[in-house]
PDB file of C-alpha atoms in Angstrom:
ATOM      1  CA  MET A   1       0.000   0.000   0.000  1.00 95.00           C
ATOM      2  CA  THR A   2       1.241   3.476  -0.885  1.00 98.00           C
ATOM      3  CA  ARG A   3       2.689   5.434   2.033  1.00 98.00           C
ATOM      4  CA  ILE A   4       1.545   9.064   1.884  1.00 98.00           C
ATOM      5  CA  ASP A   5       3.377  12.020   3.426  1.00 98.00           C
ATOM      6  CA  PHE A   6       1.840  15.487   3.542  1.00 98.00           C
ATOM      7  CA  HIS A   7       4.240  18.433   3.728  1.00 98.00           C
ATOM      8  CA  SER A   8       2.173  21.491   4.635  1.00 97.00           C
ATOM      9  CA  ASN A   9       2.716  25.199   5.149  1.00 96.00           C
ATOM     10  CA  VAL A  10       5.483  25.121   2.532  1.00 97.00           C
ATOM     11  CA  PRO A  11       6.572  28.722   1.858  1.00 94.00           C
ATOM     12  CA  GLN A  12       8.215  28.150  -1.544  1.00 94.00           C
ATOM     13  CA  LYS A  13       7.084  24.940  -3.221  1.00 95.00           C
ATOM     14  CA  ILE A  14       9.739  24.876  -5.955  1.00 96.00           C
ATOM     15  CA  ALA A  15      12.698  25.320  -3.579  1.00 95.00           C
ATOM     16  CA  TYR A  16      11.190  22.842  -1.113  1.00 97.00           C
ATOM     17  CA  VAL A  17      10.683  20.215  -3.809  1.00 97.00           C
ATOM     18  CA  CYS A  18      14.267  20.711  -5.017  1.00 97.00           C
ATOM     19  CA  ARG A  19      15.521  19.919  -1.499  1.00 95.00           C
ATOM     20  CA  LEU A  20      13.291  16.813  -1.286  1.00 97.00           C
ATOM     21  CA  VAL A  21      14.477  15.660  -4.713  1.00 97.00           C
ATOM     22  CA  ARG A  22      18.134  16.179  -3.788  1.00 96.00           C
ATOM     23  CA  LYS A  23      17.692  14.107  -0.616  1.00 96.00           C
ATOM     24  CA  ALA A  24      15.789  11.292  -2.375  1.00 97.00           C
ATOM     25  CA  HIS A  25      18.211  11.233  -5.310  1.00 96.00           C
ATOM     26  CA  ALA A  26      21.195  11.044  -2.934  1.00 95.00           C
ATOM     27  CA  ALA A  27      19.516   7.982  -1.370  1.00 97.00           C
ATOM     28  CA  GLY A  28      19.254   6.353  -4.817  1.00 97.00           C
ATOM     29  CA  ALA A  29      15.506   6.784  -5.259  1.00 98.00           C
ATOM     30  CA  THR A  30      13.692   7.198  -8.554  1.00 98.00           C
ATOM     31  CA  MET A  31      10.820   9.646  -8.643  1.00 98.00           C
ATOM     32  CA  VAL A  32       8.118  11.330 -10.648  1.00 98.00           C
ATOM     33  CA  LEU A  33       7.284  14.977 -10.045  1.00 98.00           C
ATOM     34  CA  ARG A  34       3.655  15.599 -11.002  1.00 98.00           C
ATOM     35  CA  VAL A  35       3.164  19.243 -11.929  1.00 97.00           C
ATOM     36  CA  PRO A  36      -0.063  19.798 -13.917  1.00 95.00           C
ATOM     37  CA  ASP A  37       0.534  23.580 -14.153  1.00 94.00           C
ATOM     38  CA  ARG A  38       2.843  24.067 -17.159  1.00 93.00           C
ATOM     39  CA  ALA A  39       4.285  27.377 -15.938  1.00 96.00           C
ATOM     40  CA  GLN A  40       5.147  25.775 -12.597  1.00 96.00           C
ATOM     41  CA  LEU A  41       6.573  22.761 -14.449  1.00 96.00           C
ATOM     42  CA  GLN A  42       8.929  25.040 -16.380  1.00 97.00           C
ATOM     43  CA  GLN A  43       9.959  26.804 -13.163  1.00 97.00           C
ATOM     44  CA  LEU A  44      10.696  23.475 -11.500  1.00 97.00           C
ATOM     45  CA  ASP A  45      12.641  22.233 -14.532  1.00 97.00           C
ATOM     46  CA  GLN A  46      14.868  25.321 -14.451  1.00 96.00           C
ATOM     47  CA  ALA A  47      15.223  25.205 -10.661  1.00 96.00           C
ATOM     48  CA  LEU A  48      16.386  21.566 -10.714  1.00 96.00           C
ATOM     49  CA  TRP A  49      19.186  22.470 -13.153  1.00 93.00           C
ATOM     50  CA  ALA A  50      20.312  25.486 -11.108  1.00 92.00           C
ATOM     51  CA  PHE A  51      19.498  24.314  -7.573  1.00 87.00           C
ATOM     52  CA  SER A  52      22.964  23.303  -6.421  1.00 81.00           C
ATOM     53  CA  GLU A  53      26.420  23.509  -7.916  1.00 81.00           C
ATOM     54  CA  GLN A  54      27.454  20.424  -5.906  1.00 84.00           C
ATOM     55  CA  ASP A  55      24.461  18.226  -6.743  1.00 82.00           C
ATOM     56  CA  PHE A  56      23.470  17.086 -10.220  1.00 88.00           C
ATOM     57  CA  LEU A  57      19.755  16.299 -10.350  1.00 94.00           C
ATOM     58  CA  PRO A  58      19.265  14.508 -13.693  1.00 95.00           C
ATOM     59  CA  HIS A  59      15.711  14.921 -14.907  1.00 97.00           C
ATOM     60  CA  VAL A  60      13.651  14.837 -18.083  1.00 97.00           C
ATOM     61  CA  HIS A  61      10.014  15.108 -19.055  1.00 97.00           C
ATOM     62  CA  ALA A  62       8.076  11.834 -19.096  1.00 97.00           C
ATOM     63  CA  ARG A  63       7.759  12.144 -22.892  1.00 96.00           C
ATOM     64  CA  ASP A  64      11.547  12.242 -23.362  1.00 97.00           C
ATOM     65  CA  PRO A  65      13.136   9.163 -25.001  1.00 97.00           C
ATOM     66  CA  LEU A  66      15.602   8.986 -22.068  1.00 97.00           C
ATOM     67  CA  ALA A  67      12.903   8.874 -19.393  1.00 97.00           C
ATOM     68  CA  ALA A  68      13.423   5.183 -18.574  1.00 97.00           C
ATOM     69  CA  GLN A  69      17.134   5.804 -17.878  1.00 97.00           C
ATOM     70  CA  THR A  70      16.631   9.049 -15.926  1.00 98.00           C
ATOM     71  CA  PRO A  71      15.935   8.896 -12.168  1.00 98.00           C
ATOM     72  CA  ILE A  72      13.853  12.092 -11.967  1.00 98.00           C
ATOM     73  CA  ILE A  73      10.828  12.456 -14.243  1.00 98.00           C
ATOM     74  CA  LEU A  74       8.664  15.542 -14.744  1.00 98.00           C
ATOM     75  CA  ALA A  75       5.032  14.872 -15.654  1.00 97.00           C
ATOM     76  CA  ASP A  76       2.188  17.261 -16.410  1.00 96.00           C
ATOM     77  CA  ASP A  77      -0.394  14.692 -17.492  1.00 93.00           C
ATOM     78  CA  ASP A  78      -1.772  11.654 -15.628  1.00 93.00           C
ATOM     79  CA  THR A  79      -2.231   9.724 -18.871  1.00 93.00           C
ATOM     80  CA  LEU A  80       1.512   9.496 -19.566  1.00 92.00           C
ATOM     81  CA  GLU A  81       3.279   6.144 -19.278  1.00 92.00           C
ATOM     82  CA  LEU A  82       5.756   6.467 -16.404  1.00 96.00           C
ATOM     83  CA  PRO A  83       8.972   4.468 -16.068  1.00 95.00           C
ATOM     84  CA  HIS A  84       9.325   4.749 -12.287  1.00 94.00           C
ATOM     85  CA  HIS A  85       6.936   3.911  -9.448  1.00 97.00           C
ATOM     86  CA  GLN A  86       8.991   4.447  -6.322  1.00 98.00           C
ATOM     87  CA  ILE A  87       8.207   8.056  -5.284  1.00 98.00           C
ATOM     88  CA  LEU A  88       5.547  10.409  -6.631  1.00 98.00           C
ATOM     89  CA  ILE A  89       5.722  14.076  -5.608  1.00 98.00           C
ATOM     90  CA  ASN A  90       2.434  15.874  -6.248  1.00 98.00           C
ATOM     91  CA  LEU A  91       2.368  19.624  -6.783  1.00 97.00           C
ATOM     92  CA  GLY A  92      -1.113  19.544  -8.271  1.00 96.00           C
ATOM     93  CA  ALA A  93      -4.313  20.564  -6.485  1.00 96.00           C
ATOM     94  CA  ASP A  94      -6.045  17.287  -7.322  1.00 97.00           C
ATOM     95  CA  THR A  95      -5.464  13.651  -6.475  1.00 97.00           C
ATOM     96  CA  PRO A  96      -3.086  11.955  -8.934  1.00 97.00           C
ATOM     97  CA  ALA A  97      -4.968   9.377 -10.996  1.00 94.00           C
ATOM     98  CA  HIS A  98      -2.505   6.514 -10.506  1.00 95.00           C
ATOM     99  CA  PHE A  99      -0.925   7.313  -7.126  1.00 97.00           C
ATOM    100  CA  ALA A 100      -1.549   3.762  -5.864  1.00 97.00           C
ATOM    101  CA  ARG A 101       1.089   2.443  -8.302  1.00 97.00           C
ATOM    102  CA  PHE A 102       3.772   4.184  -6.255  1.00 98.00           C
ATOM    103  CA  GLU A 103       5.475   3.006  -3.080  1.00 98.00           C
ATOM    104  CA  ARG A 104       5.346   6.511  -1.676  1.00 98.00           C
ATOM    105  CA  LEU A 105       3.461   9.740  -2.394  1.00 98.00           C
ATOM    106  CA  LEU A 106       4.571  13.155  -1.160  1.00 98.00           C
ATOM    107  CA  GLU A 107       1.865  15.828  -1.171  1.00 98.00           C
ATOM    108  CA  ILE A 108       3.254  19.371  -1.109  1.00 98.00           C
ATOM    109  CA  ILE A 109       0.876  21.999   0.330  1.00 97.00           C
ATOM    110  CA  SER A 110       1.658  25.722   0.513  1.00 96.00           C
ATOM    111  CA  ALA A 111       0.296  28.259   2.997  1.00 94.00           C
ATOM    112  CA  ASP A 112      -2.152  29.529   0.339  1.00 95.00           C
ATOM    113  CA  ASP A 113      -5.778  29.096   1.482  1.00 97.00           C
ATOM    114  CA  ALA A 114      -6.952  27.451  -1.759  1.00 97.00           C
ATOM    115  CA  ASP A 115      -3.976  25.074  -1.715  1.00 97.00           C
ATOM    116  CA  LYS A 116      -4.633  24.193   1.933  1.00 97.00           C
ATOM    117  CA  ALA A 117      -8.324  23.488   1.206  1.00 98.00           C
ATOM    118  CA  ALA A 118      -7.425  21.228  -1.745  1.00 98.00           C
ATOM    119  CA  GLY A 119      -4.826  19.486   0.448  1.00 98.00           C
ATOM    120  CA  ARG A 120      -7.412  18.822   3.151  1.00 97.00           C
ATOM    121  CA  ASP A 121      -9.721  17.283   0.543  1.00 98.00           C
ATOM    122  CA  ARG A 122      -6.941  14.969  -0.653  1.00 98.00           C
ATOM    123  CA  TYR A 123      -6.047  14.076   2.953  1.00 98.00           C
ATOM    124  CA  ARG A 124      -9.673  13.050   3.617  1.00 98.00           C
ATOM    125  CA  PHE A 125      -9.758  11.095   0.347  1.00 98.00           C
ATOM    126  CA  TYR A 126      -6.678   9.038   1.282  1.00 98.00           C
ATOM    127  CA  LYS A 127      -7.730   8.619   4.923  1.00 98.00           C
ATOM    128  CA  GLU A 128     -11.190   7.310   3.953  1.00 98.00           C
ATOM    129  CA  ARG A 129      -9.480   4.652   1.831  1.00 98.00           C
ATOM    130  CA  GLY A 130      -7.196   3.524   4.657  1.00 98.00           C
ATOM    131  CA  TYR A 131      -3.826   4.767   3.366  1.00 98.00           C
ATOM    132  CA  PRO A 132      -1.113   5.306   5.993  1.00 96.00           C
ATOM    133  CA  LEU A 133      -0.679   9.080   6.354  1.00 98.00           C
ATOM    134  CA  THR A 134       2.109  11.153   7.847  1.00 98.00           C
ATOM    135  CA  HIS A 135       2.056  14.924   8.235  1.00 97.00           C
ATOM    136  CA  HIS A 136       5.082  17.247   8.285  1.00 95.00           C
ATOM    137  CA  VAL A 137       4.781  20.992   8.843  1.00 95.00           C
ATOM    138  CA  ALA A 138       7.484  22.945   7.008  1.00 89.00           C
ATOM    139  CA  ALA A 139       9.517  25.184   9.249  1.00 73.00           C
TER     140      ALA A 139
END
């Protein structure tokens, strides 16, 4: 069963996700970053390249021919075929269609009222279905 972690009150989602990705990548994890908003997807793509001079965070879009060989995948569409199913990081306001295929799901929630409300809805959705939930408040 998918383990679900909520990270709430995140002040800057892109920077926060970059730190999570760096930590997971250093541990050898493969991951998919679900970002339905295309402008935010472009911001995240650029941020991953420039995040750290010491850490290389290799990533491509799910449509890229090298996706299967790349540990970090960017996805903006739930209908895409994904090569990895270890960690899914959701930056969308809705529940990912195929989250149950993943070992772990990280839900990233900002301090924005609309984002918090959507996060609460997803929390209830997962809880009603019996998924193990953990909550972390960003400091």
